[in-house]
Amino acid sequence: RSGRYLDELEQKRIEGFFDDRVEGKDRLFLRDDCFSDDPELANLAAVLRIDPTKRKLFLFSNLYWDIGLSEPGALYAGVVDWVLDTIRLLKDNPDIQLFIKTHPAELYGPAQSRKGMPEIISESFTEEELANVFIIGPELKLKPYALFSFIDCAILFQGTLGFELLYSDVPVVSCSRGVYSDLDLVHEPKTREEYRTMLEIAGEKRFNRDEFYLLAYFYFIKAIIPWRISRTVYASSVTNSFNIRSLETMMPGRDPYLDHLCNCILSVESTVPENWVDSGPTKHLAADA
């Protein structure tokens, strides 16, 4: 690279990526029909019973059964323990509203939960104990980004939503290991008492936005090599129809992304996987590898 930080084209690419996510235009969101533009949700403050006099914490829960989530645990071993203990720490604080937005895939994903987080919470606490806890279930089809303006501090286990919160200048407390750990971007409690303190007072952290863009660009854009051989690809399965019209289209020099993938396989020592040429934010590719 000729420079440490992103050039103009690269910055437009990552900003376009974030803007699509914030507007709910990501292809996975559209595929699973996770979000709604119901006009009844226009007055969210009333729907959610927002109290402007209180500190508003929004916890975005992961799918507790999702593979790999038990491996990076830091303060908590898993998502359920984290959610329930967060409620225990805050339920007696009258100056705080805790909003828990459950993962939309609990209801709308390809592998729905038999028991969702709302049921787990209701089985663990009485109604009186949940007086300052508000569940935002997937049935509302509410975009998490519509909540950003209300958030005094967001609470995450881990996940890419942390990037979007930081992009929108929302303070984040993260309780697990993630790609943005140890980079002084988010609040990372090491003890339960430190976690309680952060929930009560933590605000926005100052960070180098150029370095944040650099991290996000390589994580979301450059770590994924474009793929044009078929319309879609998922894991190790190529689905739908191939875009190959003849063997000639597979020859070196015809598809720069295929050439790069082949070089990654055949010339491991001399090829950097992320070093493919970015075609810019207006170029839409069929899939990613």
Backbone as numpy.savetxt, mean C-alpha at the origin, in Angstrom:
# Nx Ny Nz CAx CAy CAz Cx Cy Cz
23.70 5.62 -13.78 22.86 6.81 -13.78 23.73 8.04 -13.78
23.30 9.06 -14.51 24.08 10.30 -14.60 23.86 11.20 -13.39
22.78 10.98 -12.64 22.50 11.80 -11.46 21.96 10.96 -10.33
22.09 11.46 -9.10 21.64 10.69 -7.94 20.12 10.61 -7.88
19.45 11.75 -8.14 18.01 11.78 -8.01 17.32 11.63 -9.36
15.99 11.57 -9.35 15.23 11.33 -10.56 15.30 12.53 -11.51
15.29 12.21 -12.81 15.19 13.30 -13.77 13.71 13.64 -13.97
13.41 14.59 -14.83 12.04 15.08 -14.98 11.09 13.97 -15.44
11.50 13.16 -16.41 10.66 12.09 -16.91 10.39 11.05 -15.82
11.42 10.68 -15.07 11.26 9.68 -14.02 10.33 10.20 -12.92
10.48 11.47 -12.56 9.62 12.02 -11.51 8.17 12.07 -11.97
7.92 12.42 -13.24 6.55 12.41 -13.75 5.98 11.00 -13.71
6.82 10.02 -13.98 6.35 8.63 -13.99 5.89 8.19 -12.59
6.70 8.48 -11.57 6.32 8.03 -10.23 5.17 8.87 -9.68
5.13 10.14 -10.01 4.00 10.96 -9.57 2.70 10.50 -10.23
2.78 10.12 -11.52 1.60 9.59 -12.21 1.13 8.29 -11.59
2.09 7.45 -11.19 1.76 6.19 -10.51 1.01 6.47 -9.21
1.53 7.37 -8.40 0.89 7.70 -7.14 -0.48 8.33 -7.36
-0.59 9.22 -8.32 -1.86 9.88 -8.58 -2.93 8.87 -8.99
-2.56 7.88 -9.80 -3.52 6.84 -10.19 -3.97 6.04 -8.97
-3.04 5.73 -8.08 -3.38 4.98 -6.88 -4.33 5.79 -5.99
-3.99 7.05 -5.78 -4.79 7.89 -4.90 -6.21 8.07 -5.45
-6.33 8.10 -6.78 -7.65 8.26 -7.40 -8.38 6.93 -7.57
-7.77 5.84 -7.12 -8.41 4.53 -7.21 -8.41 3.92 -8.59
-7.45 4.33 -9.45 -7.41 3.85 -10.83 -6.46 2.68 -11.04
-5.83 2.20 -9.96 -4.95 1.06 -10.10 -5.73 -0.13 -10.65
-5.09 -0.92 -11.53 -5.82 -1.97 -12.25 -6.35 -3.07 -11.31
-5.65 -3.33 -10.17 -6.14 -4.33 -9.23 -7.38 -3.82 -8.50
-7.42 -2.53 -8.19 -8.60 -1.95 -7.57 -9.80 -2.06 -8.51
-9.56 -1.76 -9.79 -10.64 -1.81 -10.77 -11.09 -3.25 -11.01
-10.13 -4.18 -11.03 -10.47 -5.59 -11.27 -11.39 -6.13 -10.18
-11.07 -5.84 -8.92 -11.83 -6.39 -7.80 -13.01 -5.52 -7.38
-13.24 -4.39 -8.08 -14.37 -3.51 -7.79 -14.40 -3.15 -6.30
-13.25 -2.71 -5.79 -13.11 -2.45 -4.36 -13.77 -1.16 -3.91
-13.84 -0.16 -4.80 -14.22 1.18 -4.38 -15.49 1.65 -5.09
-16.17 2.58 -4.45 -17.42 3.12 -4.98 -17.38 4.64 -4.98
-18.13 5.24 -5.89 -18.30 6.69 -5.92 -19.70 7.08 -5.47
-20.24 6.33 -4.52 -21.59 6.56 -4.02 -21.71 8.01 -3.51
-22.64 8.79 -4.05 -22.81 10.19 -3.63 -23.15 10.33 -2.15
-23.72 9.26 -1.54 -24.04 9.32 -0.13 -22.79 9.42 0.74
-21.63 9.07 0.16 -20.38 9.14 0.91 -19.72 10.50 0.76
-20.37 11.44 0.10 -19.78 12.75 -0.14 -19.48 13.46 1.18
-20.37 13.35 2.15 -20.14 13.97 3.45 -19.55 12.93 4.40
-18.28 12.62 4.18 -17.65 11.55 4.94 -17.53 11.87 6.41
-17.32 13.11 6.74 -17.16 13.48 8.14 -18.39 13.07 8.95
-19.56 13.25 8.36 -20.80 12.87 9.05 -20.97 11.36 9.06
-20.67 10.72 7.92 -20.82 9.26 7.83 -19.92 8.56 8.85
-18.71 9.06 9.01 -17.74 8.43 9.90 -17.84 8.93 11.33
-18.65 9.95 11.57 -18.80 10.56 12.90 -17.48 11.16 13.38
-16.84 11.92 12.50 -15.59 12.58 12.81 -15.82 13.67 13.86
-15.02 13.65 14.92 -15.07 14.69 15.94 -13.83 15.57 15.77
-13.98 16.82 15.30 -12.83 17.67 15.02 -12.04 18.05 16.27
-12.60 17.84 17.45 -11.91 18.21 18.69 -10.98 17.10 19.19
-11.03 15.94 18.54 -10.24 14.81 19.02 -9.14 14.43 18.02
-8.12 13.75 18.52 -7.05 13.23 17.66 -7.60 12.03 16.92
-7.43 12.02 15.62 -8.03 10.98 14.78 -6.94 10.06 14.23
-6.96 8.81 14.68 -6.01 7.80 14.24 -6.73 6.82 13.32
-6.11 6.53 12.18 -6.70 5.59 11.22 -5.76 4.40 11.07
-6.27 3.24 11.45 -5.52 2.00 11.31 -6.02 1.27 10.07
-5.08 0.91 9.18 -5.42 0.20 7.96 -4.93 -1.24 8.11
-5.87 -2.15 8.36 -5.47 -3.53 8.66 -5.17 -4.32 7.39
-4.21 -5.22 7.50 -3.88 -6.14 6.41 -4.79 -7.35 6.48
-4.75 -8.16 5.44 -5.38 -9.48 5.50 -4.57 -10.32 6.48
-5.16 -10.67 7.60 -4.38 -11.33 8.66 -3.87 -12.71 8.24
-4.49 -13.31 7.21 -4.06 -14.63 6.76 -3.13 -14.56 5.56
-2.79 -13.35 5.12 -1.97 -13.20 3.92 -0.59 -13.81 4.13
-0.11 -14.53 3.13 1.17 -15.22 3.24 2.31 -14.21 3.42
3.22 -14.54 4.32 4.40 -13.71 4.52 4.26 -12.67 5.61
3.01 -12.37 6.06 2.84 -11.30 7.03 3.34 -11.69 8.42
3.48 -13.00 8.70 4.00 -13.43 10.00 5.53 -13.37 10.04
6.16 -13.24 8.87 7.62 -13.26 8.83 8.28 -11.95 9.22
7.76 -10.77 8.78 8.49 -9.54 9.06 8.10 -8.86 10.37
7.30 -9.53 11.21 6.82 -8.90 12.42 7.94 -8.31 13.26
7.72 -7.11 13.78 8.71 -6.45 14.63 8.13 -6.35 16.03
7.27 -5.37 16.28 6.68 -5.21 17.61 5.62 -6.27 17.88
4.91 -6.70 16.83 3.87 -7.72 16.98 4.13 -8.87 16.02
3.75 -10.07 16.44 4.00 -11.25 15.62 3.06 -11.35 14.43
1.88 -10.76 14.55 0.90 -10.87 13.47 -0.10 -9.75 13.50
-0.93 -9.72 12.46 -1.89 -8.62 12.27 -2.97 -8.60 13.35
-3.51 -9.75 13.71 -4.59 -9.79 14.70 -4.10 -9.27 16.05
-2.93 -9.73 16.49 -2.37 -9.26 17.76 -2.18 -7.75 17.74
-1.69 -7.25 16.61 -1.44 -5.81 16.46 -2.74 -5.00 16.57
-3.77 -5.42 15.84 -5.04 -4.68 15.85 -5.66 -4.69 17.24
-5.73 -5.86 17.86 -6.37 -5.96 19.17 -5.60 -5.19 20.24
-4.28 -5.23 20.20 -3.52 -4.51 21.22 -3.58 -3.01 21.00
-3.67 -2.57 19.75 -3.85 -1.13 19.49 -5.14 -0.64 20.12
-6.19 -1.43 20.02 -7.46 -1.06 20.66 -7.29 -1.01 22.17
-6.60 -2.00 22.75 -6.39 -2.01 24.20 -5.66 -0.75 24.66
-4.69 -0.30 23.89 -3.89 0.86 24.26 -4.69 2.16 24.21
-5.72 2.20 23.37 -6.43 3.46 23.11 -7.86 3.52 23.62
-8.43 2.39 23.99 -9.87 2.35 24.27 -10.29 3.21 25.46
-9.36 3.50 26.37 -9.72 4.31 27.53 -9.30 5.77 27.39
-8.84 6.17 26.21 -8.42 7.55 25.99 -9.57 8.32 25.34
-10.22 9.21 26.07 -11.39 9.92 25.54 -11.04 11.00 24.51
-9.75 11.30 24.37 -9.34 12.37 23.45 -8.96 11.83 22.07
-9.16 10.54 21.86 -8.76 9.91 20.60 -9.93 9.18 19.97
-10.05 9.29 18.66 -10.95 8.44 17.87 -10.07 7.49 17.06
-10.33 6.19 17.18 -9.59 5.19 16.41 -10.51 4.62 15.34
-10.14 4.85 14.09 -10.89 4.32 12.95 -10.10 3.15 12.36
-10.75 2.03 12.23 -10.09 0.84 11.69 -10.70 0.51 10.34
-9.91 0.72 9.29 -10.37 0.38 7.94 -9.87 -1.00 7.58
-10.79 -1.93 7.42 -10.41 -3.30 7.11 -10.07 -3.44 5.63
-9.34 -4.48 5.30 -8.88 -4.68 3.93 -10.07 -5.05 3.03
-10.20 -4.40 1.86 -11.35 -4.69 0.98 -11.41 -6.14 0.51
-10.25 -6.81 0.44 -10.24 -8.20 -0.04 -10.88 -9.17 0.95
-11.15 -8.71 2.19 -11.89 -9.56 3.12 -13.28 -9.89 2.57
-13.79 -8.99 1.74 -15.14 -9.17 1.20 -15.16 -9.28 -0.31
-14.25 -8.55 -0.99 -14.34 -8.45 -2.44 -13.19 -9.10 -3.19
-12.19 -9.60 -2.49 -11.05 -10.20 -3.19 -11.36 -11.59 -3.71
-10.41 -12.20 -4.43 -10.62 -13.54 -4.97 -10.63 -14.62 -3.91
-10.09 -14.34 -2.71 -10.09 -15.32 -1.62 -10.61 -14.63 -0.36
-11.93 -14.58 -0.20 -12.52 -13.82 0.89 -12.29 -14.50 2.24
-12.28 -13.67 3.31 -12.07 -14.18 4.65 -13.34 -14.85 5.17
-13.17 -15.99 5.85 -14.31 -16.62 6.51 -14.77 -15.78 7.70
-13.78 -15.21 8.40 -14.08 -14.32 9.52 -13.25 -13.06 9.32
-13.93 -11.93 9.20 -13.23 -10.68 8.96 -12.78 -10.02 10.25
-12.00 -8.96 10.12 -11.50 -8.25 11.29 -12.61 -7.68 12.16
-13.73 -7.17 11.59 -14.81 -6.68 12.46 -15.34 -7.75 13.41
-15.47 -8.99 12.92 -15.96 -10.07 13.78 -14.95 -10.41 14.87
-13.67 -10.40 14.51 -12.62 -10.69 15.49 -12.62 -9.63 16.58
-12.80 -8.38 16.20 -12.81 -7.28 17.18 -14.02 -7.39 18.09
-15.19 -7.62 17.51 -16.43 -7.66 18.30 -16.43 -8.84 19.28
-15.70 -9.91 18.95 -15.61 -11.06 19.84 -14.63 -10.81 20.98
-13.78 -9.79 20.84 -12.72 -9.55 21.82 -13.02 -8.40 22.77
-13.99 -7.53 22.42 -14.29 -6.36 23.24 -15.79 -6.17 23.36
-16.20 -5.51 24.45 -17.60 -5.16 24.62 -17.90 -3.87 23.87
-19.18 -3.57 23.68 -19.56 -2.33 23.01 -19.06 -1.11 23.77
-19.08 -1.18 25.10 -18.60 -0.06 25.90 -17.11 0.17 25.68
-16.35 -0.88 25.55 -14.91 -0.76 25.33 -14.59 -0.20 23.95
-15.53 -0.32 23.03 -15.32 0.16 21.66 -15.99 1.51 21.41
-16.25 2.27 22.47 -16.96 3.54 22.33 -16.23 4.53 21.45
-14.90 4.51 21.46 -14.13 5.45 20.62 -13.46 4.74 19.45
-13.96 3.55 19.12 -13.42 2.77 18.00 -14.49 2.64 16.93
-14.13 2.96 15.69 -15.09 2.96 14.59 -14.56 2.07 13.47
-15.34 1.10 13.07 -14.93 0.16 12.02 -15.41 0.67 10.67
-14.49 0.75 9.72 -14.84 1.10 8.34 -14.71 -0.17 7.52
-15.82 -0.86 7.33 -15.81 -2.16 6.67 -15.73 -2.05 5.15
-15.38 -3.15 4.49 -15.25 -3.14 3.03 -16.56 -2.91 2.29
-17.68 -3.16 2.97 -18.98 -2.98 2.29 -19.22 -1.52 1.90
-18.53 -0.57 2.55 -18.66 0.84 2.17 -17.96 1.14 0.85
-17.06 0.26 0.45 -16.27 0.45 -0.78 -15.61 1.84 -0.80
-15.06 2.19 0.33 -14.49 3.52 0.52 -13.00 3.51 0.19
-12.58 4.42 -0.69 -11.17 4.53 -1.01 -10.40 5.01 0.22
-9.30 4.36 0.57 -8.53 4.84 1.72 -8.06 6.27 1.54
-7.84 6.67 0.28 -7.32 8.00 0.00 -8.34 9.09 0.30
-9.62 8.73 0.32 -10.66 9.70 0.68 -10.58 10.06 2.16
-9.85 9.25 2.93 -9.75 9.47 4.37 -8.56 10.35 4.75
-7.63 10.54 3.81 -6.35 11.15 4.15 -6.50 12.52 4.82
-7.47 13.31 4.38 -7.61 14.67 4.92 -8.04 14.68 6.38
-8.57 13.56 6.87 -9.03 13.49 8.26 -7.95 12.96 9.20
-6.89 12.39 8.66 -5.95 11.61 9.47 -4.93 12.50 10.18
-4.88 12.38 11.50 -3.79 13.00 12.26 -2.57 12.09 12.26
-2.80 10.80 12.27 -1.70 9.83 12.18 -2.27 8.51 11.68
-1.59 7.89 10.71 -2.01 6.59 10.18 -1.21 5.48 10.85
-1.86 4.34 11.05 -1.22 3.21 11.72 -1.21 2.04 10.74
-0.03 1.48 10.49 0.11 0.37 9.56 0.89 -0.77 10.21
0.60 -1.97 9.76 1.48 -3.10 10.07 2.63 -3.04 9.07
2.29 -3.13 7.81 3.20 -2.86 6.71 2.35 -2.75 5.45
2.96 -2.39 4.33 2.21 -2.34 3.08 2.52 -1.10 2.27
2.18 -1.17 0.99 2.51 -0.07 0.08 1.68 1.18 0.35
0.59 1.06 1.12 -0.17 2.25 1.46 0.70 3.26 2.20
1.73 2.78 2.88 2.64 3.68 3.56 3.28 4.67 2.60
3.61 4.22 1.39 4.18 5.12 0.39 3.19 6.22 0.02
1.93 5.83 -0.18 0.92 6.80 -0.61 0.59 7.79 0.50
0.63 7.33 1.74 0.42 8.24 2.87 1.56 9.25 2.95
2.80 8.78 2.80 3.95 9.68 2.83 3.91 10.65 1.66
3.51 10.16 0.50 3.38 11.03 -0.69 2.40 12.16 -0.42
1.37 11.86 0.39 0.33 12.85 0.70 0.60 13.58 2.01
1.82 13.45 2.56 2.24 14.16 3.78 1.41 13.77 5.00
1.05 12.48 5.10 0.32 11.99 6.27 1.31 11.23 7.17
1.40 11.57 8.46 2.31 10.85 9.37 1.93 9.38 9.48
2.94 8.52 9.60 2.72 7.08 9.62 3.46 6.44 10.80
2.77 5.57 11.54 3.40 4.69 12.52 3.34 3.28 11.95
4.50 2.64 11.83 4.57 1.30 11.24 5.07 0.31 12.29
4.35 -0.82 12.43 4.66 -1.79 13.49 5.30 -3.07 12.97
5.76 -3.06 11.74 6.38 -4.25 11.19 7.50 -3.85 10.26
8.25 -4.82 9.79 9.33 -4.55 8.86 8.77 -4.36 7.46
9.25 -3.33 6.78 8.79 -3.06 5.42 9.90 -2.45 4.61
9.61 -2.16 3.36 10.63 -1.63 2.46 11.10 -0.25 2.91
10.26 0.47 3.66 10.64 1.82 4.10 11.15 1.82 5.54
11.43 0.66 6.12 11.95 0.59 7.48 13.37 1.16 7.55
13.69 1.72 8.72 15.05 2.21 9.03 15.51 3.33 8.11
14.60 4.01 7.44 14.97 5.11 6.54 14.50 6.46 7.07
14.03 6.48 8.32 13.56 7.70 8.97 12.42 8.36 8.21
11.59 7.53 7.59 10.41 8.03 6.88 9.15 7.92 7.75
9.07 6.84 8.53 7.89 6.58 9.35 8.32 6.40 10.80
7.36 6.53 11.71 7.62 6.26 13.13 7.62 4.75 13.33
8.67 4.23 13.97 8.82 2.78 14.16 9.05 2.47 15.63
7.99 2.19 16.39 8.14 1.92 17.82 8.88 0.60 18.07
9.71 0.61 19.10 10.46 -0.60 19.46 9.86 -1.30 20.67
9.05 -0.57 21.45 8.40 -1.16 22.61 6.92 -0.79 22.60
6.16 -1.51 23.40 4.72 -1.25 23.48 4.44 0.14 24.04
5.21 0.56 25.04 5.01 1.88 25.63 5.38 3.00 24.65
6.44 2.76 23.88 6.82 3.73 22.85 5.73 3.82 21.79
5.12 2.69 21.48 4.01 2.67 20.53 2.85 3.51 21.04
2.50 3.34 22.31 1.41 4.12 22.91 1.69 5.63 22.80
2.92 6.02 23.11 3.29 7.43 23.05 3.19 7.98 21.64
3.67 7.20 20.67 3.59 7.64 19.27 2.14 7.81 18.84
1.29 6.89 19.25 -0.13 6.98 18.88 -0.75 8.27 19.43
-0.29 8.67 20.61 -0.90 9.82 21.27 -0.36 11.16 20.77
0.91 11.20 20.31 1.49 12.51 19.99 2.23 12.59 18.67
2.56 11.46 18.01 3.43 11.50 16.82 2.81 12.33 15.71
3.66 13.14 15.07 3.23 13.93 13.94 4.08 13.65 12.73
4.04 14.55 11.76 4.75 14.35 10.49 6.26 14.37 10.69
6.95 13.44 10.06 8.41 13.42 10.07 8.94 14.18 8.86
10.02 14.90 9.05 10.66 15.59 7.93 11.61 14.62 7.23
11.51 14.55 5.91 12.41 13.66 5.17 12.73 14.29 3.82
13.80 13.79 3.21 14.24 14.28 1.90 13.29 13.71 0.84
12.48 14.57 0.24 11.48 14.09 -0.73 12.13 13.53 -1.99
13.29 14.07 -2.38 13.99 13.53 -3.55 14.41 12.08 -3.31
14.87 11.78 -2.10 15.27 10.42 -1.78 14.05 9.50 -1.68
12.94 10.04 -1.16 11.70 9.27 -1.11 11.23 8.90 -2.52
11.26 9.88 -3.44 10.88 9.60 -4.83 11.81 8.55 -5.44
13.09 8.63 -5.14 14.05 7.67 -5.68 13.72 6.25 -5.21
13.45 6.10 -3.92 13.08 4.80 -3.37 11.80 4.28 -4.03
10.77 5.14 -4.09 9.49 4.72 -4.65 9.61 4.36 -6.12
10.40 5.12 -6.86 10.56 4.87 -8.30 11.18 3.50 -8.56
12.23 3.18 -7.81 12.87 1.88 -8.04 12.05 0.73 -7.49
11.27 0.98 -6.43 10.45 -0.08 -5.87 9.24 -0.40 -6.75
8.55 0.64 -7.22 7.31 0.42 -7.97 7.51 0.33 -9.48
8.47 1.05 -10.01 8.62 1.14 -11.46 9.76 0.27 -11.97
10.97 0.50 -11.49 12.13 -0.15 -12.09 12.35 -1.59 -11.64
11.81 -1.97 -10.47 11.97 -3.35 -10.03 11.06 -4.30 -10.79
10.15 -3.75 -11.59 9.21 -4.57 -12.37 9.51 -4.37 -13.85
9.95 -5.41 -14.50 10.35 -5.31 -15.90 9.12 -5.48 -16.80
8.87 -4.54 -17.71 7.70 -4.64 -18.60 7.70 -5.94 -19.40
6.50 -6.43 -19.67 6.30 -7.72 -20.35 5.24 -7.55 -21.42
5.59 -7.87 -22.67 4.64 -7.66 -23.77 4.36 -8.94 -24.56
4.83 -10.07 -24.04 4.66 -11.34 -24.77 3.22 -11.83 -24.71
2.53 -11.54 -23.61 1.13 -11.92 -23.48 0.36 -10.78 -22.86
-0.97 -10.84 -22.95 -1.79 -9.74 -22.44 -1.69 -9.62 -20.93
-1.65 -10.74 -20.23 -1.50 -10.73 -18.77 -0.56 -11.84 -18.35
-0.01 -11.70 -17.16 0.80 -12.76 -16.56 0.62 -12.66 -15.06
0.46 -13.81 -14.39 0.29 -13.82 -12.95 1.15 -14.94 -12.38
2.08 -14.57 -11.48 3.01 -15.54 -10.90 3.73 -16.27 -12.03
3.65 -17.60 -12.06 4.36 -18.35 -13.10 3.44 -18.72 -14.26
2.20 -18.24 -14.25 1.24 -18.62 -15.27 1.00 -17.48 -16.25
1.20 -17.74 -17.52 0.87 -16.78 -18.57 -0.55 -17.07 -19.01
-1.42 -16.06 -18.93 -2.82 -16.29 -19.25 -3.27 -15.45 -20.43
-4.45 -15.76 -20.91 -5.03 -15.10 -22.09 -4.14 -15.35 -23.32
-4.36 -14.62 -24.34 -3.66 -14.91 -25.60 -2.27 -14.29 -25.63
-1.38 -14.95 -26.36 -0.04 -14.42 -26.57 -0.09 -13.31 -27.63
0.86 -12.40 -27.51 0.96 -11.33 -28.50 1.99 -11.65 -29.57
2.50 -12.86 -29.57 3.53 -13.26 -30.54 2.87 -13.61 -31.87
3.27 -12.96 -32.93 2.70 -13.22 -34.25 3.58 -14.15 -35.08
4.87 -14.15 -34.79 5.80 -15.02 -35.52 7.08 -15.14 -34.72
7.90 -16.11 -35.05 9.18 -16.27 -34.38 10.06 -15.04 -34.57
9.86 -14.35 -35.68 10.66 -13.17 -35.97 10.49 -12.09 -34.89
9.28 -12.00 -34.32 9.04 -10.98 -33.29 9.80 -11.29 -32.00
10.32 -12.51 -31.87 11.06 -12.89 -30.68 12.57 -12.72 -30.85
13.00 -12.33 -32.02 14.43 -12.24 -32.29 15.05 -11.03 -31.58
16.35 -11.08 -31.27 17.03 -9.96 -30.62 16.83 -8.66 -31.40
16.59 -7.59 -30.66 16.43 -6.29 -31.28 14.99 -5.90 -31.56
14.06 -6.86 -31.48 12.65 -6.57 -31.79 11.89 -6.05 -30.56
12.20 -6.57 -29.39 11.51 -6.16 -28.16 12.58 -5.88 -27.11
12.84 -4.62 -26.79 13.92 -4.30 -25.84 13.70 -4.88 -24.45
12.43 -5.04 -24.04 12.16 -5.59 -22.71 12.45 -7.09 -22.68
12.09 -7.81 -23.75 12.41 -9.23 -23.85 13.92 -9.43 -23.93
14.59 -8.57 -24.68 16.05 -8.65 -24.77 16.67 -8.48 -23.38
16.13 -7.54 -22.63 16.68 -7.28 -21.30 16.44 -8.47 -20.37
15.24 -9.06 -20.42 14.95 -10.24 -19.61 15.90 -11.38 -19.95
16.15 -11.59 -21.23 17.07 -12.64 -21.65 18.49 -12.37 -21.14
18.90 -11.10 -21.19 20.23 -10.74 -20.67 20.31 -10.98 -19.17
19.21 -10.74 -18.45 19.20 -10.99 -17.01 19.42 -12.47 -16.71
18.93 -13.33 -17.60 19.06 -14.78 -17.40 20.41 -15.29 -17.89
20.83 -14.82 -19.07 22.03 -15.37 -19.71 23.32 -14.68 -19.28
23.21 -13.43 -18.85 24.42 -12.67 -18.47 24.21 -12.07 -17.09
24.07 -12.94 -16.10 23.72 -12.51 -14.75 24.73 -11.52 -14.19
26.02 -11.80 -14.37 27.05 -10.99 -13.73 27.16 -9.59 -14.33
26.76 -9.43 -15.58 26.97 -8.15 -16.25 25.69 -7.37 -16.50
24.55 -7.87 -15.98 23.27 -7.21 -16.23 22.62 -6.78 -14.92
22.18 -5.54 -14.86 21.43 -5.03 -13.71 19.94 -5.10 -14.07
19.14 -5.91 -13.36 17.73 -6.08 -13.75 16.95 -4.78 -13.88
17.22 -3.80 -12.99 16.46 -2.54 -13.02 16.91 -1.60 -14.14
17.95 -1.98 -14.87 18.51 -1.07 -15.87 17.85 -1.25 -17.23
16.53 -1.15 -17.27 15.82 -1.13 -18.55 15.36 0.30 -18.80
15.18 0.65 -20.06 14.88 2.02 -20.44 13.41 2.33 -20.17
13.16 3.34 -19.36 11.79 3.75 -19.03 11.20 4.51 -20.20
10.05 4.05 -20.68 9.43 4.68 -21.85 8.53 5.85 -21.49
8.41 6.15 -20.20 7.65 7.34 -19.81 6.24 7.04 -19.35
5.57 8.01 -18.72 4.26 7.80 -18.10 3.13 7.59 -19.08
3.33 7.93 -20.36 2.22 7.78 -21.31 2.22 6.41 -21.99
3.24 5.61 -21.74 3.37 4.32 -22.39 2.71 3.26 -21.52
1.64 2.63 -21.99 0.95 1.61 -21.22 1.31 0.23 -21.74
1.81 -0.61 -20.85 2.25 -1.95 -21.25 1.22 -2.99 -20.82
1.28 -4.13 -21.45 0.28 -5.15 -21.20 0.37 -5.73 -19.78
1.57 -5.97 -19.32 1.76 -6.60 -18.03 3.17 -6.35 -17.56
3.51 -6.88 -16.40 4.84 -6.72 -15.85 5.39 -8.07 -15.44
6.70 -8.19 -15.48 7.33 -9.43 -15.08 8.03 -9.24 -13.73
